[in-house]
C-alpha atoms as a printed R data frame, in Angstrom:
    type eleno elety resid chain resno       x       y       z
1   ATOM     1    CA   UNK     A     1  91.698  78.985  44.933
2   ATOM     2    CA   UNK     A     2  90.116  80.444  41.832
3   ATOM     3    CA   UNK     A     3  87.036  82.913  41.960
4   ATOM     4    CA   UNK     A     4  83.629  81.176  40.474
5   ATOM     5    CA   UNK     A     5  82.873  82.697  37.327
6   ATOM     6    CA   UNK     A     6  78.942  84.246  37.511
7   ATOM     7    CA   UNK     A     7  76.788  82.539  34.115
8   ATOM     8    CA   UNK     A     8  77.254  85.825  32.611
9   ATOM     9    CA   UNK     A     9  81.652  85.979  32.755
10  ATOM    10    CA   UNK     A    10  82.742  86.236  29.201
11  ATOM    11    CA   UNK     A    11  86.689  86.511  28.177
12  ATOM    12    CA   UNK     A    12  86.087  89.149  25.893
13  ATOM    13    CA   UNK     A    13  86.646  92.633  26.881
14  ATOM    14    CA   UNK     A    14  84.696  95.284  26.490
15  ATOM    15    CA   UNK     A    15  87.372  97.979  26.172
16  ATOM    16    CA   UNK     A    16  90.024  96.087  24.058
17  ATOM    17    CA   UNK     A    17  86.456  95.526  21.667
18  ATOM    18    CA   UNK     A    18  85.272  98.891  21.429
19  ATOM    19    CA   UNK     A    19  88.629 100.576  21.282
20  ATOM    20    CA   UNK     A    20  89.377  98.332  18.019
21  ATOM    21    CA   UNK     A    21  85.911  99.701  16.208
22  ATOM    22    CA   UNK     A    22  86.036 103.087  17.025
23  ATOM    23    CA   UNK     A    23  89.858 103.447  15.791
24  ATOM    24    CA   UNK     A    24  88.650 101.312  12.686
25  ATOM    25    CA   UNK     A    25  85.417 103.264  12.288
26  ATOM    26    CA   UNK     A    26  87.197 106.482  12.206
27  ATOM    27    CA   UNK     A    27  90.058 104.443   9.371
28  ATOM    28    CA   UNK     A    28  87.154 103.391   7.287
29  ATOM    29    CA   UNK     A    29  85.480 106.953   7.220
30  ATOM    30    CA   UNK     A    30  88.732 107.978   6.005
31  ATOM    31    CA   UNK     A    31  89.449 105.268   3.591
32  ATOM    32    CA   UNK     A    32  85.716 106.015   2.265
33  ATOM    33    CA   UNK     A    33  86.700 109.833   1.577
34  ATOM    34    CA   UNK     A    34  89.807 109.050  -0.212
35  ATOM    35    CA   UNK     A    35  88.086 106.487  -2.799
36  ATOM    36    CA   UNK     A    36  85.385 109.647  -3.080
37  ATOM    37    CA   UNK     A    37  87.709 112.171  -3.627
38  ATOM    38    CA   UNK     A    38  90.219 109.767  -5.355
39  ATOM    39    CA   UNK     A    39  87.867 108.709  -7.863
40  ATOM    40    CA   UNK     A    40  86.256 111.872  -8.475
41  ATOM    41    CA   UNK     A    41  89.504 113.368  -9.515
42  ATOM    42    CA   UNK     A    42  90.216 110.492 -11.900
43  ATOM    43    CA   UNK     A    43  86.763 110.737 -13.732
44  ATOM    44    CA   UNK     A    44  87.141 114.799 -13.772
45  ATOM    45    CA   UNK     A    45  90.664 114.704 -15.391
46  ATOM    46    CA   UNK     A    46  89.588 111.279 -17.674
47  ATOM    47    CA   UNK     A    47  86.669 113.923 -19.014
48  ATOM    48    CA   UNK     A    48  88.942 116.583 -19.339
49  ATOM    49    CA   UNK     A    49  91.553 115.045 -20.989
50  ATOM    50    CA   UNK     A    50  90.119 112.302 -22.614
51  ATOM    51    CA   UNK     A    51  92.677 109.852 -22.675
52  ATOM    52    CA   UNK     A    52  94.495 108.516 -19.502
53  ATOM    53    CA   UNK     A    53  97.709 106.318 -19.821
54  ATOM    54    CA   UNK     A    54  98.079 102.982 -17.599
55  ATOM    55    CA   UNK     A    55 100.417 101.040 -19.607
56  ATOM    56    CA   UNK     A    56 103.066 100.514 -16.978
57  ATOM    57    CA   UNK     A    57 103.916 100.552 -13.620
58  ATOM    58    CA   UNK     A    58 105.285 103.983 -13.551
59  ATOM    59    CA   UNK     A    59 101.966 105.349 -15.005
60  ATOM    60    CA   UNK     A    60 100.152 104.111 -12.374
61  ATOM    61    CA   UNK     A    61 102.732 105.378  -9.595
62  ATOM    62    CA   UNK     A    62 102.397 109.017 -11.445
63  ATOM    63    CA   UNK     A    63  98.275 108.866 -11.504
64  ATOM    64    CA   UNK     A    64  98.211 110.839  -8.475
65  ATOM    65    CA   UNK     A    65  94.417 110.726  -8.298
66  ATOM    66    CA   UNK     A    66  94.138 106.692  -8.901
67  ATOM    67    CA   UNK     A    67  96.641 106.537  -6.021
68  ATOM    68    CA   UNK     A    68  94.574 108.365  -3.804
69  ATOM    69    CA   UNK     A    69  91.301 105.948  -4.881
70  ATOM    70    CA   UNK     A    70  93.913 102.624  -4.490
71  ATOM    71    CA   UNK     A    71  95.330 103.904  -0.911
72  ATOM    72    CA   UNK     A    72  91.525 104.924  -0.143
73  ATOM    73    CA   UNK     A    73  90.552 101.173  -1.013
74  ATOM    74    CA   UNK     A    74  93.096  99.644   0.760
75  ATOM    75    CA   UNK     A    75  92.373 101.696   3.877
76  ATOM    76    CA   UNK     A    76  88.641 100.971   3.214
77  ATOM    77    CA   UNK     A    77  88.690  97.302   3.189
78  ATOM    78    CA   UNK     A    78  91.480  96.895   5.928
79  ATOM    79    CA   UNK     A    79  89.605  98.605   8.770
80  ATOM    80    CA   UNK     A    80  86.344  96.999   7.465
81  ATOM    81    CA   UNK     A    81  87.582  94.085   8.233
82  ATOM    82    CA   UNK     A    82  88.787  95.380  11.721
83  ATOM    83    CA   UNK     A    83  85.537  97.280  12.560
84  ATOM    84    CA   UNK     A    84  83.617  94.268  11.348
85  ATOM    85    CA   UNK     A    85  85.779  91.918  13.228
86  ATOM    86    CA   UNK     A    86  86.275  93.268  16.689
87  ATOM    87    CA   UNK     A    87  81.970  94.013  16.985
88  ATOM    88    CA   UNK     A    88  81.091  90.634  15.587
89  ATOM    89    CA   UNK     A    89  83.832  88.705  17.198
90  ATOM    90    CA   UNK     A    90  84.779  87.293  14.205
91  ATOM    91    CA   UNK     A    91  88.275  86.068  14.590
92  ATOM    92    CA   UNK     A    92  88.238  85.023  10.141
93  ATOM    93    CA   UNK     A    93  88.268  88.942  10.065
94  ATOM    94    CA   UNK     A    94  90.656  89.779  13.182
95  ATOM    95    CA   UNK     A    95  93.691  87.668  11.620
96  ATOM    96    CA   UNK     A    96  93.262  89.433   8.117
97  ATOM    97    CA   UNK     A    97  92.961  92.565   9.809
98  ATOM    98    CA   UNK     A    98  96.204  91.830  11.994
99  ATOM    99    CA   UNK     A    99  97.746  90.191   9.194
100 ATOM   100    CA   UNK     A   100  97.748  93.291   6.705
101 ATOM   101    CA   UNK     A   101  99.214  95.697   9.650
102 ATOM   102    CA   UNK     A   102 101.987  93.204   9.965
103 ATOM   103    CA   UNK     A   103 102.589  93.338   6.336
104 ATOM   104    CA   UNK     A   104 102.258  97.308   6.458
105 ATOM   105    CA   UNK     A   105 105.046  97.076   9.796
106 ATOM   106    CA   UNK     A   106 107.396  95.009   7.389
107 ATOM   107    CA   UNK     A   107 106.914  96.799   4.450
108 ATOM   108    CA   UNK     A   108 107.874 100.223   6.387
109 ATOM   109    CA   UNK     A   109 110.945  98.250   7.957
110 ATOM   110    CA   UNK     A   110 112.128  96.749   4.492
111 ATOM   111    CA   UNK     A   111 111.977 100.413   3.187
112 ATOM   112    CA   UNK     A   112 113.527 102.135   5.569
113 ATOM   113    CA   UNK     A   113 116.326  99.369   5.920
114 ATOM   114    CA   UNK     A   114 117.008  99.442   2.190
115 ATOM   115    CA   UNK     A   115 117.181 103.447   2.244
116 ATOM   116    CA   UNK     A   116 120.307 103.002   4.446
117 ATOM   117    CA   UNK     A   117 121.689  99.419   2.872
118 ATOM   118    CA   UNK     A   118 121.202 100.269  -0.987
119 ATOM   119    CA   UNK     A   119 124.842 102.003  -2.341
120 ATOM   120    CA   UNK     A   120 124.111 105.355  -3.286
121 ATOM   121    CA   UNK     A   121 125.011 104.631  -6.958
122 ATOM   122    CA   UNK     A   122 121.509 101.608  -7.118
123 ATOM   123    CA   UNK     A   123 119.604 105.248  -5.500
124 ATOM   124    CA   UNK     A   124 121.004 107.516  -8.665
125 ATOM   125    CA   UNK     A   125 120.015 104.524 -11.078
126 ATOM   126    CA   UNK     A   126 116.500 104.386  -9.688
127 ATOM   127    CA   UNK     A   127 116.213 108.187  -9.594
128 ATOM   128    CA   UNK     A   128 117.457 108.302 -13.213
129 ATOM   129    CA   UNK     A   129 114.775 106.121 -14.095
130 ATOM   130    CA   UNK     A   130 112.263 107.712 -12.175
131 ATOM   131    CA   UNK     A   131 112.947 111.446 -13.320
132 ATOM   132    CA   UNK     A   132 112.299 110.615 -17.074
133 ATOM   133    CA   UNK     A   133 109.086 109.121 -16.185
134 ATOM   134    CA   UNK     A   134 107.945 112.296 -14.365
135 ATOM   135    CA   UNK     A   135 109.737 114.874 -16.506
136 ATOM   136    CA   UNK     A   136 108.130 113.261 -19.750
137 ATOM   137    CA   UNK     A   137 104.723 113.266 -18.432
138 ATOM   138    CA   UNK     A   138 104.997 116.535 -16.739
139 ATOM   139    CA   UNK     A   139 102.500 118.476 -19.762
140 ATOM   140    CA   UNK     A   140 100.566 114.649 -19.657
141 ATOM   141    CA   UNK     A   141  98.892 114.885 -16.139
142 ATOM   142    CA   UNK     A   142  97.316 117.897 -14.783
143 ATOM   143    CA   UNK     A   143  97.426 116.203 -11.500
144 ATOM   144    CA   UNK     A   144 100.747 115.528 -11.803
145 ATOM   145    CA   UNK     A   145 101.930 119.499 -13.171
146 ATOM   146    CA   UNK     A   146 100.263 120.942 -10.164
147 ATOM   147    CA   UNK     A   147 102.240 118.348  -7.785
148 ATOM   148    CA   UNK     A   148 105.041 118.862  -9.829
149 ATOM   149    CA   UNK     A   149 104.702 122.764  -9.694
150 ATOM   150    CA   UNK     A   150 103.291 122.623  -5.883
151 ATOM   151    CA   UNK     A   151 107.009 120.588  -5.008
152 ATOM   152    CA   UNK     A   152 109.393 122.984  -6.802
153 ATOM   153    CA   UNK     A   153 107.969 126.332  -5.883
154 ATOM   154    CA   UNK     A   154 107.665 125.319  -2.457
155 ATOM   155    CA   UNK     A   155 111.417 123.281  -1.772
156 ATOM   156    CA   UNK     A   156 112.386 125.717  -3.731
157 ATOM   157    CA   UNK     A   157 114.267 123.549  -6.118
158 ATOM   158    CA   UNK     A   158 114.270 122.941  -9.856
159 ATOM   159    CA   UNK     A   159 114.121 119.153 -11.472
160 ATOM   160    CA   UNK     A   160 114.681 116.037  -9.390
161 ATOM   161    CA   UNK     A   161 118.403 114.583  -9.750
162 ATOM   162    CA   UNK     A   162 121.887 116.345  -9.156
163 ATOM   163    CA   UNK     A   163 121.555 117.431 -12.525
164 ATOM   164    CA   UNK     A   164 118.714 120.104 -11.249
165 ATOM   165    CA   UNK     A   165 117.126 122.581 -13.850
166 ATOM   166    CA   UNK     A   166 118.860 120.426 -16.727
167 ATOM   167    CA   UNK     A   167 116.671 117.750 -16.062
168 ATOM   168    CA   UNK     A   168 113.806 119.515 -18.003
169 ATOM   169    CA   UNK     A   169 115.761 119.020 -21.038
170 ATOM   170    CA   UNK     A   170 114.506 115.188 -21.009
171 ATOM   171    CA   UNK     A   171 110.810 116.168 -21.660
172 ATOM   172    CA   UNK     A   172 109.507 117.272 -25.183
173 ATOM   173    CA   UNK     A   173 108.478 120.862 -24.639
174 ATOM   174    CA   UNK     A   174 111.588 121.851 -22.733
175 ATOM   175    CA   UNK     A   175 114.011 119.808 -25.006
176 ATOM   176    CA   UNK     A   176 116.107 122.164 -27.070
177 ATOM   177    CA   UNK     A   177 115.569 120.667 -30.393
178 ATOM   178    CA   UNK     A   178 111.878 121.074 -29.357
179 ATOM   179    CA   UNK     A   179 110.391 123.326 -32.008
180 ATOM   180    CA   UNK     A   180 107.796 124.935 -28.672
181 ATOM   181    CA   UNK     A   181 109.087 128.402 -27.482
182 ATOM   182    CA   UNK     A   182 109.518 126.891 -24.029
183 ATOM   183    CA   UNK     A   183 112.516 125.033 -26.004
184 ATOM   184    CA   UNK     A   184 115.512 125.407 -23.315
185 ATOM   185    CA   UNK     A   185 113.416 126.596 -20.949
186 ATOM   186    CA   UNK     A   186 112.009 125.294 -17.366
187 ATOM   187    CA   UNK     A   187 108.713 125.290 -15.681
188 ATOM   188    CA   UNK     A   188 107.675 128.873 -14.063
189 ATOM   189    CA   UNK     A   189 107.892 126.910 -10.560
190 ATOM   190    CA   UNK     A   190 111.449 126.685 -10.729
191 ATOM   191    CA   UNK     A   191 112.081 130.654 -10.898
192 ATOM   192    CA   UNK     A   192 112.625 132.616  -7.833
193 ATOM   193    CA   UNK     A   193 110.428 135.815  -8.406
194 ATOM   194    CA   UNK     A   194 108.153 133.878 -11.220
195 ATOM   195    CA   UNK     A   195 105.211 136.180  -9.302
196 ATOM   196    CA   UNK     A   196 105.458 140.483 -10.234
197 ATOM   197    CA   UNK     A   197 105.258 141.939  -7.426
198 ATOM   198    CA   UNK     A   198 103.218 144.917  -8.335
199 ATOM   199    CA   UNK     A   199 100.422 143.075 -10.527
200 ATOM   200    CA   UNK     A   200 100.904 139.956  -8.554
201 ATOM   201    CA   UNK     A   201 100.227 137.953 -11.624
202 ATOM   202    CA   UNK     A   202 102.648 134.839 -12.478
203 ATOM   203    CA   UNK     A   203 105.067 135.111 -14.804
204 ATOM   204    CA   UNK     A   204 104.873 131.509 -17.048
205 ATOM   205    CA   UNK     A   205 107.898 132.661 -18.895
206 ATOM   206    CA   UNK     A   206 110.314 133.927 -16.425
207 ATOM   207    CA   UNK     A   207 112.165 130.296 -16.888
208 ATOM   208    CA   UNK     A   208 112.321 130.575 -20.807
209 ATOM   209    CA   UNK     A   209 116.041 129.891 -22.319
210 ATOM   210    CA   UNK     A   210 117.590 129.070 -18.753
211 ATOM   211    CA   UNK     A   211 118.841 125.699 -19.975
212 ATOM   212    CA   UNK     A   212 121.406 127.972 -22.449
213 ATOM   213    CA   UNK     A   213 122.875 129.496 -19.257
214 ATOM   214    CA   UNK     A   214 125.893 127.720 -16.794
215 ATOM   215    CA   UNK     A   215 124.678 127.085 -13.378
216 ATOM   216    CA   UNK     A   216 125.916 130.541 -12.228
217 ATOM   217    CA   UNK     A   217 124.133 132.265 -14.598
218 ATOM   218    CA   UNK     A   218 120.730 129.991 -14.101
219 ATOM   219    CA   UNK     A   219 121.085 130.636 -10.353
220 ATOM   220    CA   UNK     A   220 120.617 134.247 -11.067
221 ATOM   221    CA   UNK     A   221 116.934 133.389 -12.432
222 ATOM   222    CA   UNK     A   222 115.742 129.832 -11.079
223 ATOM   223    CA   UNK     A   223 116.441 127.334  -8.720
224 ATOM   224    CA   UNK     A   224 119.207 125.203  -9.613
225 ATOM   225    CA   UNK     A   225 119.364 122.316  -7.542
226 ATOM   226    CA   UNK     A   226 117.333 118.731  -7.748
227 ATOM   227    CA   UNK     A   227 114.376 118.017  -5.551
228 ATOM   228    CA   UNK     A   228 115.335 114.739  -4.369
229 ATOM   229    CA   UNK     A   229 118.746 116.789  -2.738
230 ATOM   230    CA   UNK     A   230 116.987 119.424  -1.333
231 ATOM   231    CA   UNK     A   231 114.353 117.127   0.412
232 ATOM   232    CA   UNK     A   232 117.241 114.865   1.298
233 ATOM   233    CA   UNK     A   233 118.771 117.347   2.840
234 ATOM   234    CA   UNK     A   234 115.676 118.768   4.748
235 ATOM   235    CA   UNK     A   235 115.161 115.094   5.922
236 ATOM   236    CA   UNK     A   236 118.811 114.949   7.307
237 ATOM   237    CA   UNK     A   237 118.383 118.006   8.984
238 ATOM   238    CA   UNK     A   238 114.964 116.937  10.772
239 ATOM   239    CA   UNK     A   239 116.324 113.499  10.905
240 ATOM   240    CA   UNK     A   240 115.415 113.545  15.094
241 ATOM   241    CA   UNK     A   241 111.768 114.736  14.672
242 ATOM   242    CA   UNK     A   242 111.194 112.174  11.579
243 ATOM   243    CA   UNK     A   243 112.706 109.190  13.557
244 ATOM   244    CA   UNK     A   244 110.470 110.284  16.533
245 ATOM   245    CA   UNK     A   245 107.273 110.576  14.068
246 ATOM   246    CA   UNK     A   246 108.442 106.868  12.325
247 ATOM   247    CA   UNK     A   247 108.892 105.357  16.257
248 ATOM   248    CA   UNK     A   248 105.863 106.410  17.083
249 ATOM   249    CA   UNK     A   249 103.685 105.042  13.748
250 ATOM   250    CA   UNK     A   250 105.251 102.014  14.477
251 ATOM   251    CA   UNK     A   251 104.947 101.925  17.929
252 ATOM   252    CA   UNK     A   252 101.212 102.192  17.529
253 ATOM   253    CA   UNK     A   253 100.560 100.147  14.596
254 ATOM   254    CA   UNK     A   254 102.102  97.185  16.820
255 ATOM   255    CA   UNK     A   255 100.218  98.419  19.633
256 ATOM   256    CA   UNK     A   256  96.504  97.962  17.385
257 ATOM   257    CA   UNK     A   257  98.098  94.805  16.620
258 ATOM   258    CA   UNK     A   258  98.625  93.520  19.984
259 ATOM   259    CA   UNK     A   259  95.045  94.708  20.764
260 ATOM   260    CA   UNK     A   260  93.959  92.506  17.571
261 ATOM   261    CA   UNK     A   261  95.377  89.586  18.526
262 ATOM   262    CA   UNK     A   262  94.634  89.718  22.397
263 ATOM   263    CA   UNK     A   263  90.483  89.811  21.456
264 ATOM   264    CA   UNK     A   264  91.382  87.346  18.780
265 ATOM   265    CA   UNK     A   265  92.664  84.857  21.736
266 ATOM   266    CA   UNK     A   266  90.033  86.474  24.007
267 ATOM   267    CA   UNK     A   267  87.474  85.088  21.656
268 ATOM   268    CA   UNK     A   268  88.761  81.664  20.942
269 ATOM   269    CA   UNK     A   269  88.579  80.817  24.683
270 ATOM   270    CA   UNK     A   270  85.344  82.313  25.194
271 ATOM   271    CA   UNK     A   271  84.441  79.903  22.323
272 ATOM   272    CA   UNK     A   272  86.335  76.927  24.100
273 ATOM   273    CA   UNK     A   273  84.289  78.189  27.177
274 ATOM   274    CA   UNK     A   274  80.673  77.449  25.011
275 ATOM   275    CA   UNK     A   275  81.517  73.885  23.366
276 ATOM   276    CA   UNK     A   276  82.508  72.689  27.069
């Protein structure tokens, strides 16, 4: 025997509603700041500079400010679409909004699969590639530098392949044959006491004329060994706590997806509840 539903039931629930907005609201506040801070970044360093590269792929992936502005915008418009949906009960908005968390989901998977699938040797290729992009327009982006010089001081490592420090020889103010006095040299980041002690000012030219040294000699001065290796080795170390972190992301990005798709069906039978 079913219990008579009062002229006021409705399918839709209150709590699977509100809980979508306010975890969208909160997305889109955030998506809002990054386009803000994104975009003021870009136009401050476009002023600065003057010129900004966007030829390729690669100079887009090294803009770090226009990456901030993109993510921002995608983060923006996503939970829009989610905020927007789950108050107005708009199920046009609710399957978009589901739909590009599923995509997100996958995309994570496919990357984490392929870390562990790819050979090793495809990894070196793409890192190859990769480094001379970044090394090149290391003196390019200011953005960029600071990231650059941020990641080395603080990993505590010195160009981004197995080659290590010798990677700055790839960009055209570190290059030997460069006619700059940093010639053979290496970013100040990549020394171990680039900062004097009793003045505390940085040394910029504590890494001057390392790339003439062997490693054992370099090691003396700067860090020798590659990003990539040192943060691949941090990861493998913390592999536990990073699996834990990536379970639990996913965990709750199927979660809001669930929730999305249980008002979606909550509001399609509330609507086949109206037309009968």
């Amino acid at each position: 025997m079913h219990r008579r539903r009062g002229p006021n039931f409705t399918y839709v629930s209150s709590c699977v509603k509100y809980m979508i907005f306010v975890l969208n609201f909160i997305f889109w506040l955030f998506g809002g700041l990054l386009v803000g801070v994104g975009l003021y970044a870009f136009i401050d360093k476009w002023q600065a500079t003057g010129l900004i590269k966007l030829d390729t792929v690669y100079d887009v992936m090294l803009n770090i400010s226009l990456l901030i502005a993109l993510l921002g915008g995608v983060v923006f418009i996503v939970s829009f679409a989610g905020c927007v949906g789950a108050l107005r009960e708009n199920t046009c908005l609710l399957k978009f909004y589901s739909l590009c968390l599923l995509i997100l989901f996958l995309v994570e998977m496919g990357g984490a699969v392929c870390g562990f699938v790819f050979p090793r040797s495809l990894h070196g290729l793409l890192e190859l590639s990769f480094t001379e992009r970044v090394v090149h327009a290391y003196r390019d982006d200011p953005d960029l530098q600071n990231f650059i010089d941020f990641a080395q001081s603080d990993f505590h490592c010195c160009g981004l392949t197995s080659d290590g420090y010798m990677d700055w020889s790839k960009n055209e103010y570190f290059n030997c044959s460069s006619p700059s006095v940093e010639r053979c040299g290496v970013p100040f980041s990549c020394c171990i006491n680039a900062t004097d002690i009793s003045s505390g000012l940085v040394n910029i030219m504590c890494g001057y004329g390392v790339q003439n040294f062997p490693v054992a000699e370099a090691s003396k001065r700067v860090w020798t060994s590659g990003c990539i290796e040192i943060v691949r080795s941090w990861a493998e170390r913390n592999l536990y706590t990073i699996a834990s972190v990536a379970l639990g992301v996913a965990l709750s990005q199927l979660f809001v997806i669930y929730l999305a798709k249980t008002l979606e069906g909550q509001i399609e039978l509330q609507k086949a509840r109206w037309q009968t």
